[in-house]
Amino acid sequence: MADIGATLQDGPTLQSVSRAARGAVAKAGVLTKALAGLTVAGFFLQLAAGDAFRRQFALVPAKVIPKFWMLETAAFVELNPAQLVLNVPLILFAGNLLEPLWGIKDLAQFLAVVNGVTFALIVASYIFAFIFARTVTLLYAQVGGFTASAAALMVGLKQELGDEAFEFKGVRLRFKFLPLVYFAVASVVALIFEEGSVFLMAFYGALSAWLYMLRKRGEKAPALRELPGAGVQFFTGSNVMTASADASASGASGTGARGG
């Protein structure tokens, strides 16, 4: 299996971390840079402007109607510094791998759907909690962060590169384990900071990403089955290219046989 990523041989220093960060940003695609930039900007804007900003762009269950844009903008209002430190490097890491594979349009659509579904489910969860607990503050809780999208990106990496691995500090980890690792880390953060929304975002983000990709797989299956050698897997560019090559080779051999 091919290893993706590099092993850091030396201990982490401010210089090495800064150099690695600059390198990751430099090679990032347009969408990946935009996502990382918006997440960082949203964190500092909510600190600077406070409730005036959060009441407009973070998710507030009682205010979603008529402020439907909250279902998308909440992803970029990072409220927890620990999640910011975790999510921004993950955006660069996952974006640098998925943006070239999927393209800007498909990746943006994937994240937009995941965010919309995730934050809608969180609104429903808070409403149900209010019904049972009769605590009005639940309806006015402020929820935000890139956690749902980060969990979804981990699912995307698992789907695309599940059998491959990367190394970090001598530890070899397969991509297929990334969703579970991220969910565990997000759960720890939720427990430490007593923020149940972090747990919900990670859970619903991974779930909605899995359902989205399952649907896409179903949509692509009929087209791929029409190709010779239709036993290919879905969602991998190399497999689709292989199937197309098989189809071309089959057509060429058929033409040669008729010519003979």
Short mmCIF file of C-alpha atoms in Angstrom, two decimals:
data_model
loop_
_atom_site.label_atom_id
_atom_site.label_comp_id
_atom_site.label_asym_id
_atom_site.label_seq_id
_atom_site.Cartn_x
_atom_site.Cartn_y
_atom_site.Cartn_z
CA MET A 1 0.00 0.00 0.00
CA ALA A 2 1.24 3.44 -0.85
CA ASP A 3 1.95 5.73 2.06
CA ILE A 4 0.53 9.23 1.83
CA GLY A 5 2.06 12.01 3.85
CA ALA A 6 5.46 12.36 5.42
CA THR A 7 6.89 11.29 8.73
CA LEU A 8 8.15 14.08 10.94
CA GLN A 9 11.56 12.86 12.03
CA ASP A 10 12.39 15.63 14.49
CA GLY A 11 10.49 16.69 17.54
CA PRO A 12 7.92 19.44 17.00
CA THR A 13 9.34 22.95 17.30
CA LEU A 14 7.78 26.32 16.58
CA GLN A 15 9.89 26.57 13.42
CA SER A 16 9.01 23.11 12.13
CA VAL A 17 5.30 23.58 12.85
CA SER A 18 5.31 26.99 11.16
CA ARG A 19 7.17 25.58 8.14
CA ALA A 20 4.75 22.66 7.86
CA ALA A 21 1.75 25.00 8.14
CA ARG A 22 3.08 27.30 5.40
CA GLY A 23 3.73 24.30 3.16
CA ALA A 24 0.21 22.93 3.68
CA VAL A 25 -1.38 26.29 2.91
CA ALA A 26 0.84 26.85 -0.14
CA LYS A 27 -0.17 23.60 -1.82
CA ALA A 28 -3.84 23.83 -0.83
CA GLY A 29 -6.51 24.32 -3.49
CA VAL A 30 -8.73 27.38 -3.76
CA LEU A 31 -11.67 25.85 -1.87
CA THR A 32 -9.47 24.38 0.85
CA LYS A 33 -7.82 27.74 1.48
CA ALA A 34 -11.23 29.43 1.55
CA LEU A 35 -12.61 26.93 4.08
CA ALA A 36 -9.61 27.29 6.38
CA GLY A 37 -9.66 31.09 6.08
CA LEU A 38 -13.38 31.37 6.78
CA THR A 39 -13.09 29.10 9.83
CA VAL A 40 -10.26 31.16 11.33
CA ALA A 41 -12.00 34.45 10.46
CA GLY A 42 -15.28 33.25 11.97
CA PHE A 43 -13.57 32.36 15.24
CA PHE A 44 -11.98 35.79 15.66
CA LEU A 45 -15.08 37.65 14.46
CA GLN A 46 -17.26 35.94 17.07
CA LEU A 47 -14.69 36.88 19.71
CA ALA A 48 -14.55 40.49 18.56
CA ALA A 49 -18.24 41.11 17.87
CA GLY A 50 -19.67 38.71 20.46
CA ASP A 51 -23.39 38.01 20.53
CA ALA A 52 -24.11 40.53 17.78
CA PHE A 53 -22.23 38.27 15.36
CA ARG A 54 -23.18 34.92 16.86
CA ARG A 55 -26.92 35.68 16.88
CA GLN A 56 -26.79 36.24 13.15
CA PHE A 57 -24.44 33.53 11.94
CA ALA A 58 -24.15 30.80 14.59
CA LEU A 59 -26.99 28.30 14.91
CA VAL A 60 -29.69 29.42 17.36
CA PRO A 61 -32.56 26.87 17.26
CA ALA A 62 -35.24 29.44 18.09
CA LYS A 63 -33.99 31.81 15.39
CA VAL A 64 -33.49 29.44 12.45
CA ILE A 65 -36.87 30.52 11.16
CA PRO A 66 -36.58 32.88 9.33
CA LYS A 67 -32.75 32.92 9.46
CA PHE A 68 -32.25 29.81 7.35
CA TRP A 69 -28.72 30.85 6.41
CA MET A 70 -27.66 29.75 9.89
CA LEU A 71 -27.76 26.14 8.67
CA GLU A 72 -24.72 26.92 6.50
CA THR A 73 -22.94 29.83 8.19
CA ALA A 74 -22.83 28.08 11.59
CA ALA A 75 -20.06 25.84 10.24
CA PHE A 76 -17.71 28.84 10.10
CA VAL A 77 -18.52 30.26 13.54
CA GLU A 78 -16.03 28.23 15.54
CA LEU A 79 -16.84 28.78 19.20
CA ASN A 80 -14.33 26.44 20.79
CA PRO A 81 -10.57 27.17 20.58
CA ALA A 82 -9.73 23.47 20.97
CA GLN A 83 -11.89 22.61 17.97
CA LEU A 84 -10.31 25.44 15.98
CA VAL A 85 -6.83 24.05 16.65
CA LEU A 86 -8.03 20.58 15.64
CA ASN A 87 -10.20 21.47 12.64
CA VAL A 88 -8.04 23.92 10.68
CA PRO A 89 -5.14 21.44 10.17
CA LEU A 90 -7.72 18.78 9.26
CA ILE A 91 -9.24 21.09 6.64
CA LEU A 92 -5.82 21.50 5.01
CA PHE A 93 -4.96 17.80 5.33
CA ALA A 94 -8.26 16.47 3.95
CA GLY A 95 -8.77 19.28 1.46
CA ASN A 96 -5.35 18.77 -0.12
CA LEU A 97 -6.33 15.14 -0.81
CA LEU A 98 -10.02 15.42 -1.68
CA GLU A 99 -10.16 18.65 -3.69
CA PRO A 100 -7.96 17.27 -6.52
CA LEU A 101 -10.00 14.03 -6.54
CA TRP A 102 -13.49 15.50 -6.44
CA GLY A 103 -13.03 19.00 -7.80
CA ILE A 104 -14.22 22.25 -6.26
CA LYS A 105 -17.88 21.89 -7.27
CA ASP A 106 -18.42 18.37 -5.91
CA LEU A 107 -16.53 19.04 -2.68
CA ALA A 108 -18.44 22.29 -2.07
CA GLN A 109 -21.76 20.54 -2.75
CA PHE A 110 -20.84 17.70 -0.41
CA LEU A 111 -20.04 20.07 2.47
CA ALA A 112 -23.08 22.27 1.84
CA VAL A 113 -25.42 19.27 2.03
CA VAL A 114 -23.67 17.87 5.11
CA ASN A 115 -23.84 21.20 6.94
CA GLY A 116 -27.49 21.79 6.07
CA VAL A 117 -28.57 18.30 7.16
CA THR A 118 -26.39 18.28 10.28
CA PHE A 119 -27.53 21.61 11.66
CA ALA A 120 -31.18 20.82 10.83
CA LEU A 121 -30.83 17.62 12.87
CA ILE A 122 -29.25 19.58 15.70
CA VAL A 123 -32.20 22.00 15.69
CA ALA A 124 -34.57 19.02 15.90
CA SER A 125 -32.51 17.52 18.75
CA TYR A 126 -32.63 20.76 20.75
CA ILE A 127 -36.38 21.06 20.20
CA PHE A 128 -36.93 17.50 21.44
CA ALA A 129 -34.69 18.21 24.44
CA PHE A 130 -36.72 21.33 25.20
CA ILE A 131 -39.99 19.36 25.02
CA PHE A 132 -38.76 16.89 27.62
CA ALA A 133 -36.65 19.20 29.81
CA ARG A 134 -38.79 22.33 29.52
CA THR A 135 -35.63 24.44 29.58
CA VAL A 136 -36.08 27.50 27.38
CA THR A 137 -32.34 28.21 27.24
CA LEU A 138 -31.94 25.16 25.00
CA LEU A 139 -33.80 26.97 22.24
CA TYR A 140 -31.45 29.95 22.47
CA ALA A 141 -28.19 28.02 22.70
CA GLN A 142 -25.51 29.12 20.24
CA VAL A 143 -24.02 26.27 18.23
CA GLY A 144 -21.26 26.51 15.67
CA GLY A 145 -18.04 25.12 14.33
CA PHE A 146 -16.49 23.14 11.51
CA THR A 147 -16.80 19.88 13.43
CA ALA A 148 -19.59 18.45 11.26
CA SER A 149 -17.69 19.20 8.06
CA ALA A 150 -14.44 17.84 9.51
CA ALA A 151 -16.18 14.58 10.43
CA ALA A 152 -17.63 14.44 6.91
CA LEU A 153 -14.19 14.98 5.36
CA MET A 154 -12.87 12.05 7.41
CA VAL A 155 -15.66 9.89 5.97
CA GLY A 156 -14.70 11.10 2.50
CA LEU A 157 -11.06 10.11 3.06
CA LYS A 158 -12.17 6.71 4.33
CA GLN A 159 -14.24 6.18 1.19
CA GLU A 160 -11.56 7.32 -1.23
CA LEU A 161 -8.36 6.10 0.41
CA GLY A 162 -9.54 3.55 2.97
CA ASP A 163 -6.91 0.90 2.28
CA GLU A 164 -4.01 3.34 2.13
CA ALA A 165 -2.07 4.69 5.09
CA PHE A 166 0.00 7.64 6.22
CA GLU A 167 2.65 8.06 8.89
CA PHE A 168 2.96 10.70 11.57
CA LYS A 169 5.75 10.58 14.15
CA GLY A 170 6.36 6.93 13.34
CA VAL A 171 2.71 5.96 13.85
CA ARG A 172 1.11 4.35 10.80
CA LEU A 173 -2.63 4.93 10.46
CA ARG A 174 -5.00 3.77 7.75
CA PHE A 175 -7.46 6.29 6.33
CA LYS A 176 -10.38 3.99 7.06
CA PHE A 177 -9.90 4.58 10.79
CA LEU A 178 -9.96 8.40 10.57
CA PRO A 179 -13.73 8.85 11.17
CA LEU A 180 -13.55 6.77 14.34
CA VAL A 181 -10.43 8.59 15.58
CA TYR A 182 -11.96 11.99 14.91
CA PHE A 183 -15.23 11.05 16.59
CA ALA A 184 -13.31 9.87 19.67
CA VAL A 185 -11.32 13.12 19.86
CA ALA A 186 -14.46 15.24 19.38
CA SER A 187 -16.19 13.28 22.14
CA VAL A 188 -13.31 13.96 24.52
CA VAL A 189 -13.46 17.68 23.69
CA ALA A 190 -17.23 17.62 24.30
CA LEU A 191 -16.71 16.04 27.71
CA ILE A 192 -13.90 18.37 28.76
CA PHE A 193 -15.70 21.55 27.74
CA GLU A 194 -19.16 20.17 28.58
CA GLU A 195 -20.42 21.04 25.11
CA GLY A 196 -22.84 18.42 23.86
CA SER A 197 -23.12 20.28 20.55
CA VAL A 198 -19.59 19.18 19.61
CA PHE A 199 -20.62 15.54 20.00
CA LEU A 200 -23.82 16.10 18.00
CA MET A 201 -21.97 17.87 15.18
CA ALA A 202 -19.41 15.05 14.90
CA PHE A 203 -22.07 12.34 14.98
CA TYR A 204 -24.57 13.97 12.60
CA GLY A 205 -21.76 15.15 10.30
CA ALA A 206 -20.39 11.63 9.86
CA LEU A 207 -23.89 10.16 9.49
CA SER A 208 -25.03 12.67 6.87
CA ALA A 209 -21.76 12.25 4.94
CA TRP A 210 -22.19 8.48 4.88
CA LEU A 211 -25.81 8.78 3.67
CA TYR A 212 -24.81 11.34 1.02
CA MET A 213 -22.07 9.11 -0.37
CA LEU A 214 -24.32 6.06 -0.22
CA ARG A 215 -26.85 7.90 -2.37
CA LYS A 216 -24.15 9.04 -4.80
CA ARG A 217 -22.92 5.46 -5.03
CA GLY A 218 -26.44 4.34 -5.94
CA GLU A 219 -26.69 7.02 -8.63
CA LYS A 220 -23.37 6.02 -10.21
CA ALA A 221 -23.94 2.28 -10.05
CA PRO A 222 -26.19 1.92 -13.17
CA ALA A 223 -23.79 3.90 -15.35
CA LEU A 224 -20.78 1.91 -14.19
CA ARG A 225 -22.58 -1.40 -14.64
CA GLU A 226 -22.96 -0.63 -18.33
CA LEU A 227 -19.20 -0.61 -18.75
CA PRO A 228 -17.29 -3.83 -19.57
CA GLY A 229 -15.58 -5.03 -16.40
CA ALA A 230 -18.28 -3.45 -14.26
CA GLY A 231 -16.91 -4.95 -11.06
CA VAL A 232 -15.15 -1.70 -10.25
CA GLN A 233 -15.59 0.07 -6.94
CA PHE A 234 -17.19 3.49 -6.78
CA PHE A 235 -15.84 6.89 -5.78
CA THR A 236 -12.27 6.26 -6.86
CA GLY A 237 -11.03 8.15 -9.88
CA SER A 238 -8.49 5.43 -10.70
CA ASN A 239 -11.19 2.76 -10.91
CA VAL A 240 -13.38 4.84 -13.18
CA MET A 241 -10.40 5.50 -15.43
CA THR A 242 -9.61 1.78 -15.48
CA ALA A 243 -13.17 0.96 -16.46
CA SER A 244 -13.05 3.53 -19.26
CA ALA A 245 -9.75 2.13 -20.49
CA ASP A 246 -11.21 -1.38 -20.50
CA ALA A 247 -14.15 -0.13 -22.55
CA SER A 248 -11.84 1.54 -25.08
CA ALA A 249 -9.65 -1.55 -25.35
CA SER A 250 -12.72 -3.73 -25.85
CA GLY A 251 -13.95 -1.44 -28.64
CA ALA A 252 -10.56 -1.44 -30.33
CA SER A 253 -10.26 -5.23 -30.24
CA GLY A 254 -13.75 -5.58 -31.68
CA THR A 255 -12.89 -3.27 -34.58
CA GLY A 256 -9.70 -5.22 -35.24
CA ALA A 257 -11.54 -8.52 -35.32
CA ARG A 258 -14.11 -7.21 -37.82
CA GLY A 259 -11.36 -5.76 -39.96
CA GLY A 260 -9.61 -9.15 -40.01
#
